[in-house]
PDB file of C-alpha atoms and ligand atoms in Angstrom:
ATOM      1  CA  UNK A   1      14.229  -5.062  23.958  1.00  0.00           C
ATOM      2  CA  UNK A   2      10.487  -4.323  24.115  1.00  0.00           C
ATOM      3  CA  UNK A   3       8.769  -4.265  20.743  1.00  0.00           C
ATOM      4  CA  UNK A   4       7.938  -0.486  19.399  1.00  0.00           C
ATOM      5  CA  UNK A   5       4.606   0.172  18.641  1.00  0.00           C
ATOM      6  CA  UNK A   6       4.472   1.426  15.338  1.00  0.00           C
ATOM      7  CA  UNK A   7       1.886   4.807  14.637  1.00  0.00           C
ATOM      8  CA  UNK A   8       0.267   2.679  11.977  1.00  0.00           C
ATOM      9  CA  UNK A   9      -0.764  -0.222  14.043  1.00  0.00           C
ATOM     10  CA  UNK A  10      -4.474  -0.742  14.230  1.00  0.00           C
ATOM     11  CA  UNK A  11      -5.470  -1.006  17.850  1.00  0.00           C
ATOM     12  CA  UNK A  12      -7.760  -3.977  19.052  1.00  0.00           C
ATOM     13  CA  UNK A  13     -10.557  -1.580  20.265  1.00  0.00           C
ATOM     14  CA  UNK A  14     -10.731   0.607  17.220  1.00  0.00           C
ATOM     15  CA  UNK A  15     -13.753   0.070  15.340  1.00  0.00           C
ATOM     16  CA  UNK A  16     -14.715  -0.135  11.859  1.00  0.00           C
ATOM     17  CA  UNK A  17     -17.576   1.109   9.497  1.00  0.00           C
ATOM     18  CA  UNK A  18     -20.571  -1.580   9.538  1.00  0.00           C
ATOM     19  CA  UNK A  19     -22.598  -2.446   6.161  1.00  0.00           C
ATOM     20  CA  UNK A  20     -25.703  -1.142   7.615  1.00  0.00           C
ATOM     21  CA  UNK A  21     -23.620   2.861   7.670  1.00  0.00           C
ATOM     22  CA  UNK A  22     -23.732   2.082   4.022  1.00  0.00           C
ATOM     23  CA  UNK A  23     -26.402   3.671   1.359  1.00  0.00           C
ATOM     24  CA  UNK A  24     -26.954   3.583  -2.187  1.00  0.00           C
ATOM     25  CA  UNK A  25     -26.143   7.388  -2.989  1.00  0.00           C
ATOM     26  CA  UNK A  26     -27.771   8.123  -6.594  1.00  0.00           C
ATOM     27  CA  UNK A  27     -25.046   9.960  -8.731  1.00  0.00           C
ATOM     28  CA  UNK A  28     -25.460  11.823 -12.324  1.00  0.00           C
ATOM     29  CA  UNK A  29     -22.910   9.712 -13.330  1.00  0.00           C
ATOM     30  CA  UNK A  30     -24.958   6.476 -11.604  1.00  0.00           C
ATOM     31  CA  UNK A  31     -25.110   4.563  -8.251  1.00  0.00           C
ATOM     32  CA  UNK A  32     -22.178   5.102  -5.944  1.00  0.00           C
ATOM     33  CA  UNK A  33     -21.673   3.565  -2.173  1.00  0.00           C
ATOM     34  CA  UNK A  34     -21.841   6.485   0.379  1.00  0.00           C
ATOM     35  CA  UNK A  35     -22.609   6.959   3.752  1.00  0.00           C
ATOM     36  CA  UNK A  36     -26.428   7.610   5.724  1.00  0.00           C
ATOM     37  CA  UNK A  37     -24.933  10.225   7.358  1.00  0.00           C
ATOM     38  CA  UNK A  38     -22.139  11.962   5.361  1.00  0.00           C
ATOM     39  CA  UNK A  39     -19.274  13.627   7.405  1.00  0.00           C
ATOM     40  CA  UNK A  40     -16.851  16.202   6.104  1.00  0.00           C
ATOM     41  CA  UNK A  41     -13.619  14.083   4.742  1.00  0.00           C
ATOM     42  CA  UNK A  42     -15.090  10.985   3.620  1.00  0.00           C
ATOM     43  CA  UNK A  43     -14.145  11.221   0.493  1.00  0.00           C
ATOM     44  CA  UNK A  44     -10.706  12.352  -1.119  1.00  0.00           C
ATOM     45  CA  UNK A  45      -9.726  14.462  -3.707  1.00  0.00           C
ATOM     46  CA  UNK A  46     -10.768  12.131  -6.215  1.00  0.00           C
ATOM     47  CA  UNK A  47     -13.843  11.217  -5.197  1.00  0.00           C
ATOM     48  CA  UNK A  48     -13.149   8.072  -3.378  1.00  0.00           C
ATOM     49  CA  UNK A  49     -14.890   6.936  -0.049  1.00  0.00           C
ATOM     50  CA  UNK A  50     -12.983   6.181   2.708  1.00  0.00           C
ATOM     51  CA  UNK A  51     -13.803   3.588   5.143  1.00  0.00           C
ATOM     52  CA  UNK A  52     -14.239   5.198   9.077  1.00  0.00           C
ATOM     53  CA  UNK A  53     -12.638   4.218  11.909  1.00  0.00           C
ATOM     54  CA  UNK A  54     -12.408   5.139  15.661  1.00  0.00           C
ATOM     55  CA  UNK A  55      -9.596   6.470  16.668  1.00  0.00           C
ATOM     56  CA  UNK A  56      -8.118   5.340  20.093  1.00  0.00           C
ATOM     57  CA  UNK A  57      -4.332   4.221  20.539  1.00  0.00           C
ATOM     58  CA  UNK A  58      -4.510   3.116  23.763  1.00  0.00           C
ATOM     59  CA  UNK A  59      -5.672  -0.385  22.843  1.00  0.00           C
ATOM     60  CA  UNK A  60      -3.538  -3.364  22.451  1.00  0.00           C
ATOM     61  CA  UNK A  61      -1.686  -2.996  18.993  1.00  0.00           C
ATOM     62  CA  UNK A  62      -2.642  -5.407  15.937  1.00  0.00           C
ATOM     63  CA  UNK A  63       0.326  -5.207  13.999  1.00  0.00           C
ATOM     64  CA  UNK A  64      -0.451  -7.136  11.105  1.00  0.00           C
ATOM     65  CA  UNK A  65      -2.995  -3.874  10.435  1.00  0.00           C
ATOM     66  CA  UNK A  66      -2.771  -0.718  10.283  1.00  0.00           C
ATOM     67  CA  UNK A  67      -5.319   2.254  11.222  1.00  0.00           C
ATOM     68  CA  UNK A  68      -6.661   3.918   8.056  1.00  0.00           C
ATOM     69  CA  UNK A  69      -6.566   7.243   8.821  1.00  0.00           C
ATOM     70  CA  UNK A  70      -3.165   6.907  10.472  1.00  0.00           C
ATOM     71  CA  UNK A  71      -1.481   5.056   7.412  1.00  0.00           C
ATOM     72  CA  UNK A  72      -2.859   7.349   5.441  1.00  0.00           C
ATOM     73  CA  UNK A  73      -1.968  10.247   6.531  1.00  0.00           C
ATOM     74  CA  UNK A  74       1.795   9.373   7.100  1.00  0.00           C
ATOM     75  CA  UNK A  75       1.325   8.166   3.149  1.00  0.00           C
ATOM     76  CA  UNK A  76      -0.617  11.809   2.250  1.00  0.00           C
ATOM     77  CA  UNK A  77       2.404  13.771   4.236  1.00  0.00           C
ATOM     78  CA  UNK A  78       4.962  11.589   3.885  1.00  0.00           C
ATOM     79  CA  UNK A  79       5.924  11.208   7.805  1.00  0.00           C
ATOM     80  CA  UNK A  80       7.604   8.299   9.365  1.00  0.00           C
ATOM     81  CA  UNK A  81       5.040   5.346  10.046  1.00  0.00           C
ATOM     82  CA  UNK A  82       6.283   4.486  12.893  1.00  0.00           C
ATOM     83  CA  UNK A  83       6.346   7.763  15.080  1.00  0.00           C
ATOM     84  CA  UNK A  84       4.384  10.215  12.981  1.00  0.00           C
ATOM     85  CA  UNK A  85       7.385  12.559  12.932  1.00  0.00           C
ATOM     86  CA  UNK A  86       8.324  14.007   8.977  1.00  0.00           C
ATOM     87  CA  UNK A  87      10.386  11.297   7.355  1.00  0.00           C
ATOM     88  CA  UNK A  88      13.969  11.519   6.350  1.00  0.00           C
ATOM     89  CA  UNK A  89      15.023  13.104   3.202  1.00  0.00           C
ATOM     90  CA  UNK A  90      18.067  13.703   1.634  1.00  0.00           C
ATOM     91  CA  UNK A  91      19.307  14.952  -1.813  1.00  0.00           C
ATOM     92  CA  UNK A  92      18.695  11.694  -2.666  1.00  0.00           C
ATOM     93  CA  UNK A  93      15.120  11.299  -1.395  1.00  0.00           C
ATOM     94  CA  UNK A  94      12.870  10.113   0.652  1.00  0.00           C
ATOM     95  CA  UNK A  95      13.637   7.233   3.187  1.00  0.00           C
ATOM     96  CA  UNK A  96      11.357   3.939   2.599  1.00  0.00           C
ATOM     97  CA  UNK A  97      11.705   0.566   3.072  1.00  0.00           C
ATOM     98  CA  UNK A  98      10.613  -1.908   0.518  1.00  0.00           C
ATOM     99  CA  UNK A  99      10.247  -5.964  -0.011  1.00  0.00           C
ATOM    100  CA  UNK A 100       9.391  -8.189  -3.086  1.00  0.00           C
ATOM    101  CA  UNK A 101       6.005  -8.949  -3.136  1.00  0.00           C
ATOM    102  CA  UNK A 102       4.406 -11.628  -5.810  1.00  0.00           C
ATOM    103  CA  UNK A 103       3.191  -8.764  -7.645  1.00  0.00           C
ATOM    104  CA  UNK A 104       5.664  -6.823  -7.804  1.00  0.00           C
ATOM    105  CA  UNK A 105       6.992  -5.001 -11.321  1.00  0.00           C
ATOM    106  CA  UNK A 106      10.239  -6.530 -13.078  1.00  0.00           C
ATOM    107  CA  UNK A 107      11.706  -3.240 -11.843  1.00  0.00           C
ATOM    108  CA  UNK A 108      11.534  -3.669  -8.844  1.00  0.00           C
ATOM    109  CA  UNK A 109      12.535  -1.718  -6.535  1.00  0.00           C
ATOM    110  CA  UNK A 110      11.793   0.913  -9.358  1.00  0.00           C
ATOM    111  CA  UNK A 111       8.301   1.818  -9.867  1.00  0.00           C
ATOM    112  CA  UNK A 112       7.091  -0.526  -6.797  1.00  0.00           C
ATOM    113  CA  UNK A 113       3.863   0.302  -5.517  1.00  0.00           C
ATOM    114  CA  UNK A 114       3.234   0.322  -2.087  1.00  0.00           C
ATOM    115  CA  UNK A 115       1.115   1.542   0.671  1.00  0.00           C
ATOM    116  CA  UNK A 116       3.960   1.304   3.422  1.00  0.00           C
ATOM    117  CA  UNK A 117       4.703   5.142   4.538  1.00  0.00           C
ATOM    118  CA  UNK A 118       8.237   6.497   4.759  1.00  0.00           C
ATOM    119  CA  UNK A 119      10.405   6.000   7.849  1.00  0.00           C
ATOM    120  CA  UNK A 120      12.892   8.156   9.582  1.00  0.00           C
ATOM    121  CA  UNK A 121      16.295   7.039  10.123  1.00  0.00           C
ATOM    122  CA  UNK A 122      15.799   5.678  13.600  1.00  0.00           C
ATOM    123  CA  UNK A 123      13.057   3.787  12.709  1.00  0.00           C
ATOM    124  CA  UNK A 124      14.081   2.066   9.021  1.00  0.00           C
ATOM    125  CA  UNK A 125      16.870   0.788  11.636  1.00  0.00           C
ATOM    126  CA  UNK A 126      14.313  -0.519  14.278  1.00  0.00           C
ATOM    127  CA  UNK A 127      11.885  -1.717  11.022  1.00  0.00           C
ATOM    128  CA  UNK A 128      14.854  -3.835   9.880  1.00  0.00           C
ATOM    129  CA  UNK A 129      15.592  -5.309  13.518  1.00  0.00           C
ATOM    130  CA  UNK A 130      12.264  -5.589  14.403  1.00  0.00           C
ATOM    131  CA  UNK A 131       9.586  -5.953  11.322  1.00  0.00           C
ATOM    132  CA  UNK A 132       8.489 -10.102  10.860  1.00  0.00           C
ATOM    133  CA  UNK A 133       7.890  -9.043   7.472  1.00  0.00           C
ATOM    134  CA  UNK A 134      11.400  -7.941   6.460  1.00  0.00           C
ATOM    135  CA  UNK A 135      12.835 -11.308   8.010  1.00  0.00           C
ATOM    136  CA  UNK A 136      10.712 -13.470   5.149  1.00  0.00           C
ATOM    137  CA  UNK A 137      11.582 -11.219   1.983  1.00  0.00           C
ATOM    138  CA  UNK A 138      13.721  -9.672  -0.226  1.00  0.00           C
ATOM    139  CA  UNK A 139      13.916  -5.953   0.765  1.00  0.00           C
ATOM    140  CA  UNK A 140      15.679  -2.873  -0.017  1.00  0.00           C
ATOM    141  CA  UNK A 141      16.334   0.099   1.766  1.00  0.00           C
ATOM    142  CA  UNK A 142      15.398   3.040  -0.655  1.00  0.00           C
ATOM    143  CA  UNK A 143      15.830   6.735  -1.537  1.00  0.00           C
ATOM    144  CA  UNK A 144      12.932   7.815  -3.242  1.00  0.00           C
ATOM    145  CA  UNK A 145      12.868  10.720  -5.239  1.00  0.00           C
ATOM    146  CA  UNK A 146       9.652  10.667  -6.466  1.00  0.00           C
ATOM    147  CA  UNK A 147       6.978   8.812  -4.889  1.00  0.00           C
ATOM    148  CA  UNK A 148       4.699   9.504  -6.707  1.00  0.00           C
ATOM    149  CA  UNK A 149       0.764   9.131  -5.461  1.00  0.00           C
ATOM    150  CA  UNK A 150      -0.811   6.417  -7.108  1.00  0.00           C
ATOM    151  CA  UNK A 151      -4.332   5.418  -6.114  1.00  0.00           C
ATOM    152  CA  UNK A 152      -6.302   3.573  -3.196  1.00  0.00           C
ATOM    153  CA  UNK A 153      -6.835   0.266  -2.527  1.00  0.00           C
ATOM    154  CA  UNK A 154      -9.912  -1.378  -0.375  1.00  0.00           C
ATOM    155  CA  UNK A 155     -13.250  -3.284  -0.130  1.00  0.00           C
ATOM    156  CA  UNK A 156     -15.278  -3.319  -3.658  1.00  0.00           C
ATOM    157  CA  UNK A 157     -18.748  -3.356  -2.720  1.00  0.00           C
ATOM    158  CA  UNK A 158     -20.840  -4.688  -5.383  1.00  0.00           C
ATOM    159  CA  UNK A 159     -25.005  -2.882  -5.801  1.00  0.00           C
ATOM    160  CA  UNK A 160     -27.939  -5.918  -5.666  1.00  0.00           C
ATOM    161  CA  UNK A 161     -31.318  -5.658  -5.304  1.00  0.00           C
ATOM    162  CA  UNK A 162     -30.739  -5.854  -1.454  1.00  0.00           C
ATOM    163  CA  UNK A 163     -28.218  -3.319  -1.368  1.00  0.00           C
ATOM    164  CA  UNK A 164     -24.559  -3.378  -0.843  1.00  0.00           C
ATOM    165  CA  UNK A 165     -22.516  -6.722  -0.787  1.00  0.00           C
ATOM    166  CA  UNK A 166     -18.899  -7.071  -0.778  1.00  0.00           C
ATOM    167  CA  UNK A 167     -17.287  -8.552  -3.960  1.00  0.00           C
ATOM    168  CA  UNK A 168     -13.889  -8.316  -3.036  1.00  0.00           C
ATOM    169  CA  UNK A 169     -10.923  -7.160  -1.134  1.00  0.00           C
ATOM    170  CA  UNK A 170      -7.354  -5.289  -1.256  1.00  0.00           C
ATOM    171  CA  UNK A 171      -8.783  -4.080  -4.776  1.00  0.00           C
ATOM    172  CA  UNK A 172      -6.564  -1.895  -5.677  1.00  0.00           C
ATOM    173  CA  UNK A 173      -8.047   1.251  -8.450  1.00  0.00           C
ATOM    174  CA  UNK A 174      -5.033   3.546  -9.659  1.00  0.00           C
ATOM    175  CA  UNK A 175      -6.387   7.336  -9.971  1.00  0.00           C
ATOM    176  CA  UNK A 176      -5.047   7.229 -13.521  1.00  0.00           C
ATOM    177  CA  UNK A 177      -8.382   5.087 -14.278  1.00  0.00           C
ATOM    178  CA  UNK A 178     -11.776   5.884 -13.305  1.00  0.00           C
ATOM    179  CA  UNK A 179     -13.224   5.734  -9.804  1.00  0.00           C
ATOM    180  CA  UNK A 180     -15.076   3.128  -8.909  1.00  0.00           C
ATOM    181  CA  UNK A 181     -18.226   3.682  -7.235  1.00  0.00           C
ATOM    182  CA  UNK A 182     -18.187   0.727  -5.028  1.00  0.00           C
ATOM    183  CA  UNK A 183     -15.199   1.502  -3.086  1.00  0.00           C
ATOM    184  CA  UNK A 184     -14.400   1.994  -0.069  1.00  0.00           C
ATOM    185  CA  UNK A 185     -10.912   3.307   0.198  1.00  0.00           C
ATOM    186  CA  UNK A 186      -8.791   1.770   3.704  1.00  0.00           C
ATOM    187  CA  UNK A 187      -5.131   2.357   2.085  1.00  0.00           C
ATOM    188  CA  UNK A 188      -3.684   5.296  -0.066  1.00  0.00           C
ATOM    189  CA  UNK A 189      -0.819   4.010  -2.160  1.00  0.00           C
ATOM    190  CA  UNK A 190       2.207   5.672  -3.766  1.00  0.00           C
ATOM    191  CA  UNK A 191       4.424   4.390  -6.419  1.00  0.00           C
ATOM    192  CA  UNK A 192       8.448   4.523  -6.128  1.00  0.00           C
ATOM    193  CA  UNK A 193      10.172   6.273  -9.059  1.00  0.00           C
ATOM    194  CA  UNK A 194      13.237   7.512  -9.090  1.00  0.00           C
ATOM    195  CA  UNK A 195      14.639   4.689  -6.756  1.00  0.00           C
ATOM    196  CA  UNK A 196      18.324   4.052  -5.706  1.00  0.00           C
ATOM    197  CA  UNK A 197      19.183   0.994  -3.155  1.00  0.00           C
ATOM    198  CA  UNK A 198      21.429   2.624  -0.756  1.00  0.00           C
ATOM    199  CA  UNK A 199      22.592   0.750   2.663  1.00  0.00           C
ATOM    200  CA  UNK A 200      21.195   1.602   6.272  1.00  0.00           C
ATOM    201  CA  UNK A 201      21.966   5.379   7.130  1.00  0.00           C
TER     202      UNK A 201
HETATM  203 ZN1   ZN B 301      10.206   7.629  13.080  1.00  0.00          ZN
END
């Protein structure tokens, strides 16, 4: 059977932003990263900025990545990350798909945060044929009652005298705490509460 291309996937021919987009923009509240030419969506709701990238799914599919704007979203609007389509919900929530992860909370699967959108039926039953990353880990197939939104996660730029440098990556800043001004946001995250392990519909 031929391998499904998930809606997520980054494809090998879409681009991402370059360090020389970047600017030091200088805020009230003091220096935050923003772009030379600002565009109408770069940042969210809570002020965070959001790394841009092309969008063309023609290309051949990474699928160890997914496209920013695409995950997110499917994460935002809670539709199926593998065809776009509204996930499934029942009276007993939404339909995700979860492993243990390193970090994960003693909880687990309650109050697991994740930034791996919802799935319809037909495709949590693909995921679990089909996903490498299911095969190596614990996982649960959920209904979700409340996933909740919990924050972004992305590239922390750091300001020097030269400008912008990268610190680190996959930092993760819950929008319970303040923004930080050096990030630029590639994953929206939401965290599973309400949780109840159910089998595959
Ligand atoms: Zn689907």
């Amino acid at each position: 059977m031929a391998l499904l291309t998930p809606f997520v996937a980054l494809r090998s021919d879409e681009l991402t932003v370059s360090v020389s987009e970047l600017k030091v923009d200088f805020a009230a509240r003091g220096p935050q990263l923003a772009y030379r030419k600002p565009r109408q969506g770069d940042r969210d709701h809570h002020g965070n900025l959001w790394v841009r990238m092309s969008e063309s799914p023609v290309g051949r599919p990474v699928y160890a990545s997914m496209h920013t704007s695409r995950q997110r979203r499917c994460m935002e609007r809670l539709l199926c990350q593998v065809c776009g389509e509204p996930a499934d919900r029942n009276e007993q929530g939404w339909l995700f798909l979860d492993w243990r992860r390193p970090d994960s909370p003693r909880t687990w699967p309650e109050r697991s945060i994740t930034s791996m959108p919802p799935l319809c039926v037909e495709h949590a039953r693909v995921s679990v044929r089909q996903c490498p990353f299911l095969r190596r880990a614990e996982y649960a197939v959920l209904r979700v009652r409340k996933p909740q939104l919990y924050g972004v996660s992305g590239t922390l730029y750091q300001l020097a005298d030269t400008g912008w440098h990268t610190s680190e990556n996959d930092v993760l800043s819950p929008y319970s705490s303040p923004r930080l001004p050096g990030m630029l946001a590639s994953r929206l995250h939401r965290q599973l509460r309400g949780v109840m392990v159910v089998d595959l519909p």
